[in-house]
Amino acid sequence: MRWRNAWIVMRKDLDEFKKQKLVIGSIIAMPIVLGVVLPLVMFVPMVTIVPLERPWDVDGLLEIGALPDDARAPWTNQTMENTSFRSTVISHKILKNTHLNNCIILSCVLDNTTVVDSTIQNSSLSSSFLNNVTVIRSEGTGLDGRYVLAVSSNLAFTKTKPSEIDQVLPLMFNMVLMIFIIIPATLPTIIATYSIVGEKNNRSLEPLLATPTTDGELLAGKIFSAFIPSMASTLLAFTLGVVLLDVVLIPKVAYPLLPNLTWILSILLLAPTACLMSVLACVLVSSKVSDVRAAQQLGGFIVMPVVVLMLGVLSGFIFLSPVMIFVFAGLYGCLDIGLFYFAKAIFNRETILTKWT
Amino acid sequence: MIVCEGLTKTFGSITAIQDFNIEIPDGRIFGLLGPNGAGKTTTMRMLSCLIQPTAGSAHIDSYEIGKKEDAQKIRGMIGLLPEVPGLYETLGAYKNLDYYAQLYGIPKTQREESIKTTLTNLGLWDRRNEPVGGFSKGMKQKIAIARALIHDPKYIFLDEPTASLDPAAAKMVREYILELKSQGDTILINTHNLSEAERICDTVALVKNRTVKVGSPKELARGLFARTISITMQKIPPSLLKDISSLDFISQAQVNGNQLVLNVRNPEEDNPQVISWLMKQGLQVQFVTEEEHSLEDVYLKLIEEGGR
Ligand SMILES: Nc1ncnc2c1ncn2[C@@H]1O[C@H](COP(=O)(O)OP(=O)(O)OP(=O)(O)O)[C@@H](O)[C@H]1O
Ligand SMILES: [Mg+2]
């Protein structure tokens, strides 16, 4: 196997894609439509439900040294309701119905509030949700939460009903995450079928096969030329999507910043295995048909394992946790290996030339 | 040196070529002639290690076709022009040639130089980046020929190289083929153009799913037909045809205007006798020529009648 030859084959294909409107169009349009437009359509209506006005702004986290050292400063009695804060130091306030993320909360009264990745000191809490929060010298009733470190505090936990947004958000994130699996699974059906069936129809395979390039090098070149643009497009969609979600949502909704572990694992493991599966499926399909459109449609069928996952996620049967990602990536990986050997067995000169037309 | 021994290829129940035997010494031009579906392309594909023979064997130098270890070596030595040019239509002529040059591992500077020379010779240098899809059939064919020769192969396989070319371009290609021969390259041509084969091929094989006949175009004609001479005279008396049949070495006689056409056994010995006989009859002989049978005559006779 001379990788250089596979590389040459791939470079030529990429050169051809640049001239092919359907191919280049899909590579560019898919991440924009699915990575930007779709999340916007999903989240903008939701965000508008969350109150937008903020009584006052403290931008950025103050230096530790700049914290007010008199924690017993008089109450301002200012009440803040239906809002959210990020990276803010809040002291001496009454907070109701708020979302706090990455905040330092000093001497406050918190009611019906969600606190994430924050520290609370000298405060009184009721009916609130805490996630990854350190609570110092405070007391609370009717709390719910995870990863709460209580220091010199008296906290009483009961299950409270999480706010609607907290319930819906993870499911919606799951759906968005599915986009970044669907893109790498669908793009190869356009690209790989074009690069193989197109070359067959064009009769350019015969002279190519008469060069010293081996079947394996050719197969590898064709796999790369479909895999690399598909994954590049996916990464673009992912980056756009993540930035967009964080920018649009964070000021309004409190949640750990994206990409979280699940997202990172899925883009690193699930997307490439799904992409490779689709590429290999298309290589196989392309061996049986000589019509690009038919190949694309058949290719769509073979990405069924991705559709299964998608349906599972959309119906709520499958919740994408890191473990779930490992399970599916492992499953796809095994399918990839099987498909690869199958493709390798089928991809030989004589069959390509005499049976592929 | 290319040697085929009993080379056979079947596709299911169809026999494309059977028991094909030829020997092509280095530096020769060998033509494969035969009707559509005679198995010419199939033979060329087997020799290019694109498809495996069903039976028999073929060697190019010391390498055996159909053997996995040798295929790579053989493909490095040959240049193939397939039936259809098969260029990348969206890419320019330069990229099309450069792709192959890269696959043959030609270093960058050498690649650039030789592609530039080639395209300049073809008059396509200024249009090197235009998509070749917009080029005429003949221009595509020229690029495909250039592509087959990009790595300066020792063995050149051309499947109907002049099929879509205009007479001037076809002539250019033929001259180029002869030039390649003078450089010591060995060339195998599939063609339907009999006068072309006659002009440039040292040896031709007539095939029709098996070898019908192999030889130089001249040899084939000689072996097939009694030699014919034609004698032009000022005047031919009507009784001449009957009288001349009395000469026993004449197998057939015919009058065409003022030409007497005779089939003889051996013109070198028989012509003087014919002429002195004619002089004795008081006739005046203007020209005596031997009628050459063209390869076309041979082809039609062998393939259309005998090859059946
Ligand atoms: N891939 C294939 N599958 C089935 N049959 C084939 C295949 N390739 C060639 N044949 C058959 O083999 C025979 C010889 O075909 P081939 O293409 O070698 O003929 P040819 O001499 O090149 O004809 P032409 O002058 O028309 O180019 C034909 O009957 C053809 O139908
Ligand atoms: Mg042919």
XYZ file of C-alpha atoms and ligand atoms in Angstrom:
697
model
C 0.000 0.000 0.000
C 1.563 3.268 -1.136
C -0.396 5.958 0.686
C 0.955 8.523 -1.721
C -1.093 6.972 -4.513
C -4.240 6.931 -2.405
C -3.553 10.581 -1.696
C -3.194 11.360 -5.420
C -6.485 9.600 -6.168
C -8.169 11.577 -3.415
C -6.744 14.914 -4.558
C -8.022 14.315 -8.071
C -11.503 13.537 -6.726
C -11.494 16.696 -4.649
C -10.501 18.662 -7.749
C -13.492 17.171 -9.525
C -15.872 17.913 -6.651
C -14.933 21.571 -6.867
C -16.382 21.591 -10.371
C -19.498 19.638 -9.481
C -22.330 21.872 -8.335
C -24.323 19.162 -6.563
C -21.341 17.931 -4.605
C -19.820 21.237 -3.609
C -23.300 22.604 -2.936
C -24.112 19.802 -0.513
C -20.787 20.077 1.253
C -21.361 23.757 1.904
C -25.138 23.952 2.248
C -25.600 21.053 4.639
C -23.665 22.485 7.562
C -25.308 25.860 7.103
C -28.856 24.557 6.896
C -28.564 21.810 9.481
C -25.982 23.336 11.772
C -27.288 26.904 11.881
C -30.798 27.273 10.545
C -32.329 24.223 12.178
C -31.027 24.907 15.716
C -32.115 28.512 15.354
C -35.609 27.463 14.365
C -35.728 25.063 17.306
C -34.384 27.345 19.991
C -35.383 30.878 19.168
C -39.055 30.378 20.068
C -38.012 28.780 23.320
C -35.607 31.520 24.200
C -38.217 34.172 23.688
C -40.288 32.587 26.468
C -37.499 33.238 28.925
C -37.705 36.823 30.187
C -35.151 38.913 28.471
C -34.869 42.011 30.570
C -32.176 42.088 33.188
C -32.408 44.572 36.033
C -28.726 45.205 36.049
C -25.603 43.817 34.572
C -22.330 42.885 36.107
C -20.270 41.736 33.243
C -17.600 39.202 33.921
C -16.450 37.598 37.116
C -14.738 39.976 39.496
C -11.244 39.194 40.628
C -11.240 37.233 43.874
C -9.332 40.004 45.503
C -11.975 42.432 44.435
C -14.758 40.649 46.266
C -16.505 42.799 48.801
C -14.902 41.591 52.023
C -17.728 42.711 54.201
C -20.170 39.868 53.691
C -22.484 41.322 56.279
C -23.222 44.452 54.351
C -26.815 45.628 54.796
C -29.558 44.082 52.739
C -30.466 46.040 49.719
C -33.705 44.125 49.643
C -33.641 44.361 45.927
C -35.666 41.532 44.461
C -34.808 40.049 41.088
C -37.213 37.737 39.370
C -37.431 35.750 36.164
C -33.969 36.373 34.937
C -30.636 34.674 34.616
C -27.006 35.469 35.249
C -23.710 34.109 34.098
C -20.316 34.721 35.579
C -21.606 37.300 37.969
C -21.033 38.110 41.590
C -24.370 38.693 43.265
C -24.646 39.856 46.767
C -27.436 40.938 49.061
C -30.293 40.261 46.712
C -33.524 38.358 46.781
C -33.627 36.068 43.768
C -36.797 34.431 42.549
C -37.294 32.264 39.511
C -33.773 32.850 38.247
C -31.081 30.826 36.569
C -27.569 31.329 37.836
C -24.579 29.880 36.108
C -20.970 30.205 37.185
C -21.839 32.803 39.795
C -20.682 33.673 43.272
C -23.710 34.308 45.426
C -23.170 36.077 48.678
C -25.762 36.773 51.348
C -28.807 36.275 49.168
C -32.227 34.764 49.487
C -32.860 32.227 46.695
C -36.282 30.949 45.894
C -37.280 28.660 43.045
C -33.891 29.222 41.454
C -31.541 27.039 39.420
C -27.891 27.316 40.355
C -25.185 25.669 38.277
C -21.389 25.604 38.700
C -21.490 28.220 41.392
C -20.668 29.007 44.990
C -23.252 30.139 47.548
C -22.310 31.673 50.844
C -24.250 33.029 53.811
C -27.531 32.596 52.032
C -30.926 31.132 52.526
C -32.379 28.828 49.861
C -35.788 27.368 49.189
C -37.324 25.229 46.434
C -34.213 25.504 44.298
C -32.176 23.233 42.038
C -28.422 22.989 42.560
C -25.949 21.385 40.192
C -22.234 21.354 40.923
C -22.535 23.936 43.641
C -20.571 24.601 46.803
C -22.748 25.883 49.643
C -21.047 27.504 52.613
C -22.655 28.617 55.895
C -26.156 28.613 54.485
C -29.441 26.908 55.027
C -32.014 25.567 52.642
C -35.277 23.664 52.346
C -37.062 21.880 49.530
C -33.900 21.565 47.481
C -33.038 19.266 44.608
C -29.740 18.783 42.871
C -26.574 16.932 42.129
C -22.976 17.392 43.186
C -23.663 19.715 46.033
C -20.879 20.320 48.525
C -22.338 21.623 51.754
C -19.906 23.300 54.146
C -21.182 24.278 57.558
C -24.641 24.338 56.080
C -27.962 22.803 56.784
C -29.646 21.759 53.557
C -32.867 19.776 53.290
C -33.363 18.041 49.930
C -36.690 17.012 48.534
C -37.555 16.366 44.954
C -38.803 19.512 43.429
C -40.328 19.770 40.007
C -37.648 20.991 37.622
C -38.598 23.954 35.527
C -39.951 23.244 32.080
C -36.886 24.531 30.386
C -34.661 22.231 32.416
C -36.771 19.296 31.353
C -36.836 20.130 27.682
C -33.329 21.423 27.188
C -31.449 18.083 27.325
C -33.889 16.515 24.871
C -33.530 19.411 22.501
C -29.773 19.281 22.769
C -29.986 15.597 21.915
C -31.888 16.416 18.774
C -29.342 18.997 17.743
C -26.585 16.525 18.444
C -28.274 14.083 16.056
C -27.779 16.624 13.287
C -24.054 16.151 13.603
C -24.492 12.413 13.101
C -26.903 12.774 10.215
C -24.616 15.085 8.229
C -21.651 12.690 8.119
C -24.019 9.813 7.334
C -25.773 11.486 4.412
C -23.034 13.478 2.690
C -21.093 10.381 1.548
C -24.190 9.091 -0.226
C -23.824 12.092 -2.492
C -20.030 12.254 -2.669
C -18.936 8.608 -2.804
C -21.568 7.519 -5.287
C -20.586 10.409 -7.483
C -16.895 9.627 -7.329
C -17.319 5.924 -8.130
C -20.444 5.653 -10.272
C -19.482 8.864 -12.046
C -16.094 7.440 -12.894
C -17.715 4.242 -14.120
C -20.164 6.025 -16.398
C -17.466 8.279 -17.692
C -15.374 5.181 -18.575
C -12.373 6.769 -16.909
C -11.791 3.721 -14.717
C -10.272 1.600 -17.469
C -7.186 3.707 -18.166
C -6.850 4.357 -14.444
C -6.835 0.642 -13.705
C -4.129 0.145 -16.306
C -1.713 2.205 -14.197
C 0.373 0.556 -11.484
C -2.074 1.826 -8.827
C -3.301 -1.127 -6.780
C -6.938 -1.917 -5.994
C -6.291 -1.138 -2.339
C -4.794 2.259 -3.109
C -7.716 3.098 -5.311
C -10.215 1.962 -2.674
C -8.413 3.962 -0.001
C -8.351 7.035 -2.240
C -12.075 6.758 -2.865
C -12.789 6.286 0.845
C -10.725 9.352 1.773
C -12.234 11.517 -0.907
C -15.708 10.889 0.486
C -14.736 10.766 4.176
C -12.642 13.918 4.393
C -15.073 16.435 2.875
C -17.975 14.846 4.781
C -16.192 15.130 8.104
C -14.927 18.625 7.297
C -18.482 19.668 6.579
C -19.629 18.018 9.820
C -16.984 19.795 11.865
C -17.971 23.090 10.315
C -21.629 22.451 11.161
C -20.643 21.392 14.672
C -18.564 24.484 15.315
C -21.210 26.803 13.928
C -23.938 25.005 15.853
C -22.127 25.025 19.190
C -21.111 28.660 18.968
C -24.568 29.664 17.884
C -26.311 27.769 20.681
C -23.999 29.123 23.334
C -24.306 32.668 22.064
C -28.084 32.559 21.756
C -28.925 30.505 24.820
C -26.418 31.211 27.528
C -27.663 34.713 28.349
C -31.139 33.301 28.808
C -30.810 29.744 30.028
C -28.442 28.280 32.562
C -26.668 25.113 31.443
C -23.086 23.884 31.330
C -21.385 25.393 28.300
C -21.424 23.335 25.081
C -19.729 21.235 23.858
C -20.051 18.995 26.888
C -18.504 15.534 27.181
C -21.352 13.843 25.312
C -21.018 16.245 22.415
C -17.249 15.957 22.255
C -17.410 12.166 22.332
C -20.026 12.049 19.645
C -18.121 14.297 17.264
C -14.899 12.370 17.903
C -16.330 8.839 17.891
C -19.865 8.624 16.639
C -19.646 10.995 13.683
C -16.534 9.408 12.098
C -17.799 5.843 12.534
C -21.185 6.769 11.082
C -19.448 8.592 8.235
C -17.177 5.661 7.423
C -20.169 3.334 7.516
C -21.952 5.451 4.981
C -18.859 5.739 2.760
C -18.329 1.983 2.709
C -21.997 1.307 2.122
C -21.869 3.614 -0.878
C -18.758 1.925 -2.232
C -20.667 -1.351 -2.109
C -23.832 0.076 -3.609
C -21.842 1.752 -6.364
C -20.570 -1.648 -7.362
C -24.039 -2.814 -8.244
C -25.580 0.124 -10.023
C -24.504 2.390 -12.806
C -26.870 5.257 -12.077
C -25.744 7.943 -9.656
C -29.268 8.704 -8.481
C -30.116 5.067 -7.802
C -26.862 4.698 -5.911
C -27.688 7.711 -3.779
C -31.096 6.344 -2.916
C -29.783 2.880 -2.095
C -27.011 4.489 -0.075
C -29.741 6.145 1.956
C -31.107 2.729 2.930
C -27.799 1.449 4.121
C -27.428 4.190 6.681
C -30.330 2.555 8.545
C -28.281 2.073 11.730
C -28.045 5.857 11.914
C -31.741 6.248 11.305
C -32.447 3.773 14.117
C -30.402 5.882 16.498
C -32.110 9.014 15.280
C -35.596 7.607 15.774
C -34.583 6.363 19.210
C -33.395 9.808 20.185
C -36.329 11.701 18.702
C -38.846 9.444 20.398
C -37.027 9.753 23.692
C -36.202 6.051 23.959
C -32.506 6.733 23.762
C -30.875 9.432 25.805
C -27.434 10.291 24.512
C -25.100 9.893 27.438
C -21.365 9.295 27.109
C -21.974 5.581 27.711
C -24.603 5.489 24.992
C -22.186 7.189 22.599
C -19.577 4.529 23.317
C -22.153 1.802 22.733
C -23.255 3.163 19.370
C -19.773 4.139 18.232
C -18.631 0.602 19.063
C -21.543 -0.837 17.143
C -20.843 1.351 14.112
C -17.139 0.582 14.382
C -17.837 -3.150 14.157
C -20.123 -2.604 11.174
C -17.367 -0.502 9.594
C -14.837 -3.287 9.921
C -17.234 -5.812 8.401
C -18.155 -3.486 5.550
C -14.501 -2.667 4.908
C -13.560 -6.300 4.366
C -16.602 -6.784 2.191
C -15.755 -3.726 0.089
C -12.152 -4.843 -0.196
C -13.253 -8.222 -1.489
C -15.555 -6.682 -4.084
C -13.296 -3.849 -5.189
C -11.086 -5.555 -7.729
C -10.158 -4.603 -11.241
C -11.957 -7.282 -13.158
C -15.317 -6.891 -11.428
C -15.101 -3.123 -11.584
C -14.446 -3.258 -15.282
C -16.644 -6.072 -16.494
C -19.526 -6.303 -14.037
C -19.860 -2.709 -12.959
C -21.522 -1.435 -16.052
C 8.601 -9.284 -26.456
C 4.978 -10.257 -26.070
C 4.011 -13.917 -26.364
C 0.468 -15.241 -26.156
C -0.113 -18.947 -25.970
C -3.631 -20.262 -26.199
C -4.994 -17.110 -24.617
C -8.732 -17.543 -23.988
C -11.395 -15.426 -22.346
C -15.027 -16.307 -21.858
C -17.745 -14.222 -20.256
C -20.281 -16.738 -19.061
C -21.366 -18.531 -22.205
C -19.838 -15.950 -24.567
C -16.386 -16.724 -25.883
C -14.711 -13.410 -26.526
C -11.434 -14.873 -27.747
C -10.213 -18.430 -27.907
C -6.805 -20.009 -28.355
C -5.085 -16.787 -29.331
C -1.421 -17.269 -30.250
C 0.897 -14.486 -31.257
C 4.453 -13.412 -30.778
C 5.370 -9.752 -31.021
C 9.109 -9.065 -31.135
C 10.341 -5.821 -29.590
C 10.246 -2.734 -31.745
C 7.418 -3.905 -33.979
C 3.971 -2.620 -34.726
C 1.379 -5.357 -34.466
C -2.185 -4.897 -35.663
C -5.256 -6.739 -34.462
C -7.962 -6.742 -37.095
C -11.395 -8.206 -36.846
C -15.087 -7.404 -36.995
C -17.052 -5.916 -34.100
C -17.111 -8.304 -31.171
C -14.101 -10.242 -32.448
C -12.378 -10.022 -29.058
C -9.758 -7.374 -29.852
C -10.531 -5.158 -26.890
C -10.796 -8.186 -24.639
C -7.338 -9.328 -25.726
C -5.890 -5.908 -25.095
C -7.470 -5.786 -21.657
C -5.954 -9.145 -20.766
C -2.539 -7.963 -21.886
C -2.990 -4.835 -19.752
C -3.721 -7.026 -16.712
C -7.189 -5.562 -16.404
C -8.968 -8.878 -16.729
C -7.790 -12.417 -16.087
C -7.524 -14.910 -18.927
C -9.853 -17.887 -18.600
C -7.207 -20.171 -20.061
C -3.847 -20.013 -21.754
C -1.051 -17.654 -20.914
C 0.688 -14.523 -22.075
C 4.051 -13.067 -21.204
C 5.366 -9.566 -21.565
C 9.129 -9.815 -21.277
C 9.575 -12.261 -18.432
C 6.384 -11.268 -16.637
C 3.243 -13.323 -16.859
C -0.133 -11.690 -17.203
C -2.740 -12.838 -14.739
C -0.087 -13.369 -12.092
C -0.675 -11.071 -9.140
C 3.002 -10.413 -8.403
C 3.727 -9.466 -12.009
C 0.671 -7.326 -12.726
C 2.163 -4.238 -11.095
C 5.388 -4.559 -13.109
C 3.522 -5.057 -16.358
C 1.266 -2.074 -15.764
C 4.321 0.076 -15.208
C 5.734 -0.924 -18.597
C 2.615 -0.458 -20.678
C 0.596 2.505 -21.821
C -3.040 1.861 -22.684
C -5.356 3.898 -24.850
C -8.795 2.390 -24.245
C -11.681 2.358 -26.718
C -13.264 5.380 -25.048
C -10.894 8.172 -23.988
C -12.340 8.247 -20.436
C -10.999 11.647 -19.486
C -12.196 13.591 -16.436
C -14.549 15.915 -18.245
C -14.718 18.596 -15.605
C -10.961 18.864 -15.327
C -8.582 20.545 -17.730
C -6.177 18.785 -20.064
C -3.292 19.657 -17.770
C -4.888 18.123 -14.690
C -5.909 15.028 -16.641
C -2.339 14.385 -17.714
C -0.829 15.432 -14.411
C -2.997 12.934 -12.516
C -1.568 10.044 -14.494
C 1.958 11.410 -14.397
C 1.663 11.493 -10.600
C 0.328 7.959 -10.433
C 3.311 6.786 -12.469
C 5.534 8.527 -9.931
C 7.111 10.994 -12.329
C 8.945 13.765 -10.423
C 7.298 17.186 -10.389
C 9.678 19.169 -12.577
C 9.868 16.438 -15.182
C 6.087 16.168 -15.118
C 5.569 19.857 -15.691
C 8.063 19.916 -18.501
C 6.776 16.904 -20.392
C 3.120 17.917 -20.062
C 3.974 21.356 -21.351
C 5.807 19.907 -24.353
C 2.989 17.471 -25.091
C 0.197 20.022 -24.856
C 2.159 22.540 -26.888
C 2.671 19.926 -29.610
C -1.052 19.188 -29.588
C -1.795 22.890 -29.807
C -3.689 22.762 -26.521
C -1.305 24.547 -24.173
C -3.340 27.751 -24.173
C -6.477 25.798 -23.357
C -4.877 23.550 -20.754
C -7.231 24.554 -17.938
C -10.499 24.446 -19.858
C -12.697 21.485 -18.882
C -12.022 18.823 -21.512
C -15.742 18.015 -21.588
C -16.056 20.901 -24.004
C -13.380 19.598 -26.362
C -14.075 17.865 -29.649
C -13.909 14.082 -29.911
C -10.589 14.222 -31.724
C -9.045 16.597 -29.219
C -10.080 14.284 -26.403
C -8.602 11.354 -28.274
C -5.297 13.179 -28.648
C -5.207 13.944 -24.946
C -5.980 10.308 -24.173
C -3.122 9.193 -26.421
C -0.807 11.651 -24.712
C -1.958 10.255 -21.382
C -1.115 6.696 -22.439
C 2.402 7.799 -23.322
C 3.057 10.110 -20.391
C 5.448 7.699 -18.675
C 7.275 6.713 -21.856
C 6.149 3.073 -21.785
C 8.018 0.335 -23.585
C 4.810 -1.372 -24.705
C 2.000 0.703 -26.120
C -1.518 -0.646 -26.547
C -3.797 1.471 -28.696
C -7.445 0.497 -29.098
C -8.627 2.150 -32.311
C -6.350 5.164 -31.957
C -7.428 7.041 -35.071
C -11.123 6.156 -34.955
C -12.356 9.664 -34.243
C -9.616 11.723 -35.809
C -9.750 13.851 -38.947
C -7.434 12.746 -41.773
C -4.710 15.207 -40.822
C -4.805 14.224 -37.172
C -4.947 10.533 -38.083
C -1.870 11.012 -40.206
C -0.157 12.789 -37.359
C -0.945 9.911 -35.036
C 0.311 7.355 -37.560
C 3.530 9.260 -37.985
C 3.868 9.467 -34.262
C 3.344 5.728 -33.963
C 6.092 5.139 -36.516
C 8.334 7.486 -34.578
C 7.652 5.561 -31.395
C 8.600 2.399 -33.245
C 11.867 3.943 -34.366
C 12.603 4.636 -30.705
C 12.320 0.916 -30.095
C 8.844 0.852 -28.563
C 6.563 -2.084 -29.243
C 3.079 -1.189 -30.323
C -0.134 -3.201 -30.439
C -2.990 -1.590 -32.341
C -6.633 -2.564 -32.623
C -8.116 -1.080 -35.718
C -10.858 -1.287 -38.288
C -8.896 0.914 -40.631
C -7.367 -1.594 -43.020
C -5.355 0.793 -45.136
C -3.892 2.193 -41.959
C -2.951 -1.272 -40.742
C -1.445 -2.000 -44.119
C 0.639 1.140 -43.998
C 2.056 0.961 -40.516
C 1.811 -2.599 -39.192
C 4.693 -5.016 -39.535
C 2.417 -7.891 -38.698
C -1.328 -8.206 -38.454
C -3.514 -10.846 -36.907
C -6.982 -11.328 -38.264
C -9.202 -12.439 -35.415
C -12.781 -13.494 -35.078
C -13.037 -14.861 -31.550
C -9.995 -16.954 -32.521
C -6.933 -16.350 -34.619
C -7.862 -16.533 -38.278
C -4.509 -15.644 -39.812
C -1.268 -13.960 -38.789
C 1.345 -12.440 -41.049
C 2.574 -9.267 -42.669
C -0.103 -7.603 -44.794
C 1.828 -8.561 -47.964
C 2.302 -12.168 -46.955
C -1.360 -12.527 -46.199
C -2.330 -11.207 -49.598
C 0.152 -13.445 -51.402
C -0.919 -16.563 -49.585
C -4.535 -15.997 -50.321
C -4.749 -14.941 -53.869
C -3.190 -16.209 -57.106
C -1.029 -13.343 -58.334
C -2.682 -11.112 -60.842
C -1.058 -9.154 -63.649
C -2.675 -6.592 -65.805
C -1.475 -5.847 -69.326
C -2.493 -2.654 -71.045
C -2.544 -2.794 -74.856
C -3.452 -0.408 -77.610
C -6.160 -2.706 -78.914
C -7.526 -6.065 -77.771
C -9.053 -8.282 -80.465
C -12.259 -10.084 -79.322
C -10.777 -13.553 -79.945
C -7.811 -12.952 -77.655
C -9.509 -14.150 -74.494
C -10.184 -17.577 -75.962
C -6.756 -17.914 -77.537
C -4.773 -16.957 -74.475
C -6.503 -19.572 -72.335
C -4.466 -22.134 -74.213
C -1.419 -21.095 -72.167
C -1.520 -23.616 -69.320
C -0.055 -21.388 -66.574
C -2.935 -18.953 -66.829
C -5.731 -19.893 -64.444
C -8.066 -17.040 -65.231
C -8.306 -14.322 -67.872
C -10.496 -11.294 -68.197
C -10.718 -8.178 -70.358
C -11.400 -4.728 -68.908
C -11.485 -2.153 -71.693
C -8.007 -2.187 -73.106
C -6.608 -4.113 -70.122
C -6.047 -7.813 -70.044
C -6.152 -9.172 -66.465
C -4.549 -12.554 -65.915
C -4.082 -14.792 -62.910
C -0.701 -16.443 -63.169
C 1.294 -18.795 -60.983
C 4.492 -16.872 -60.898
C 4.822 -13.527 -62.692
C 8.633 -13.570 -62.569
C 8.737 -16.612 -64.882
C 5.405 -16.347 -66.643
C 5.321 -12.674 -67.685
C 8.082 -12.909 -70.364
C 6.285 -15.865 -71.921
C 2.961 -14.042 -71.946
C 4.529 -10.984 -73.542
C 6.392 -12.878 -76.264
C 3.174 -14.768 -77.001
C 1.294 -11.483 -77.339
C 4.033 -10.032 -79.582
C 3.754 -13.098 -81.794
C 0.060 -12.314 -82.194
C 1.124 -8.870 -83.455
C -0.244 -7.000 -80.457
C 1.402 -3.964 -78.900
C 1.984 -4.061 -75.123
C 2.005 -0.691 -73.356
C 2.193 -1.495 -69.621
C 2.537 -4.613 -67.512
C 1.783 -4.283 -63.820
C 1.124 -6.636 -60.965
C -2.150 -5.998 -59.189
C -1.587 -5.878 -55.440
C -4.359 -7.236 -53.300
C -5.148 -4.833 -50.519
C -5.519 -5.884 -46.933
C -9.148 -5.059 -47.384
C -9.487 -7.828 -49.951
C -7.757 -10.213 -47.599
C -9.893 -9.152 -44.689
C -13.139 -9.487 -46.573
C -12.215 -12.836 -47.984
C -11.029 -14.304 -44.706
C -13.450 -12.791 -42.291
C -16.622 -12.590 -44.298
C -16.265 -15.977 -45.936
C -13.590 -18.131 -44.382
C -13.878 -16.863 -40.820
C -17.409 -18.059 -40.481
N -17.699 -7.463 -19.712
C -18.213 -8.279 -20.608
N -19.226 -9.087 -20.263
C -19.775 -9.927 -21.151
N -19.376 -10.055 -22.413
C -18.364 -9.289 -22.831
C -17.723 -8.369 -21.960
N -16.741 -7.741 -22.646
C -16.787 -8.249 -23.887
N -17.735 -9.187 -24.002
C -18.061 -9.964 -25.224
O -16.868 -10.429 -25.768
C -16.910 -10.328 -27.178
C -15.694 -9.569 -27.670
O -15.791 -8.231 -27.289
P -14.659 -7.172 -27.582
O -15.059 -5.911 -26.928
O -13.354 -7.742 -27.172
O -14.728 -7.012 -29.151
P -13.900 -6.056 -30.120
O -13.176 -6.931 -31.038
O -13.112 -5.082 -29.338
O -15.076 -5.328 -30.876
P -15.140 -3.826 -31.458
O -14.447 -3.859 -32.753
O -16.588 -3.583 -31.627
O -14.504 -2.929 -30.474
C -18.229 -9.685 -27.536
O -19.109 -10.692 -27.918
C -18.687 -9.058 -26.253
O -20.078 -9.082 -26.180
Mg -13.091 -3.102 -29.231
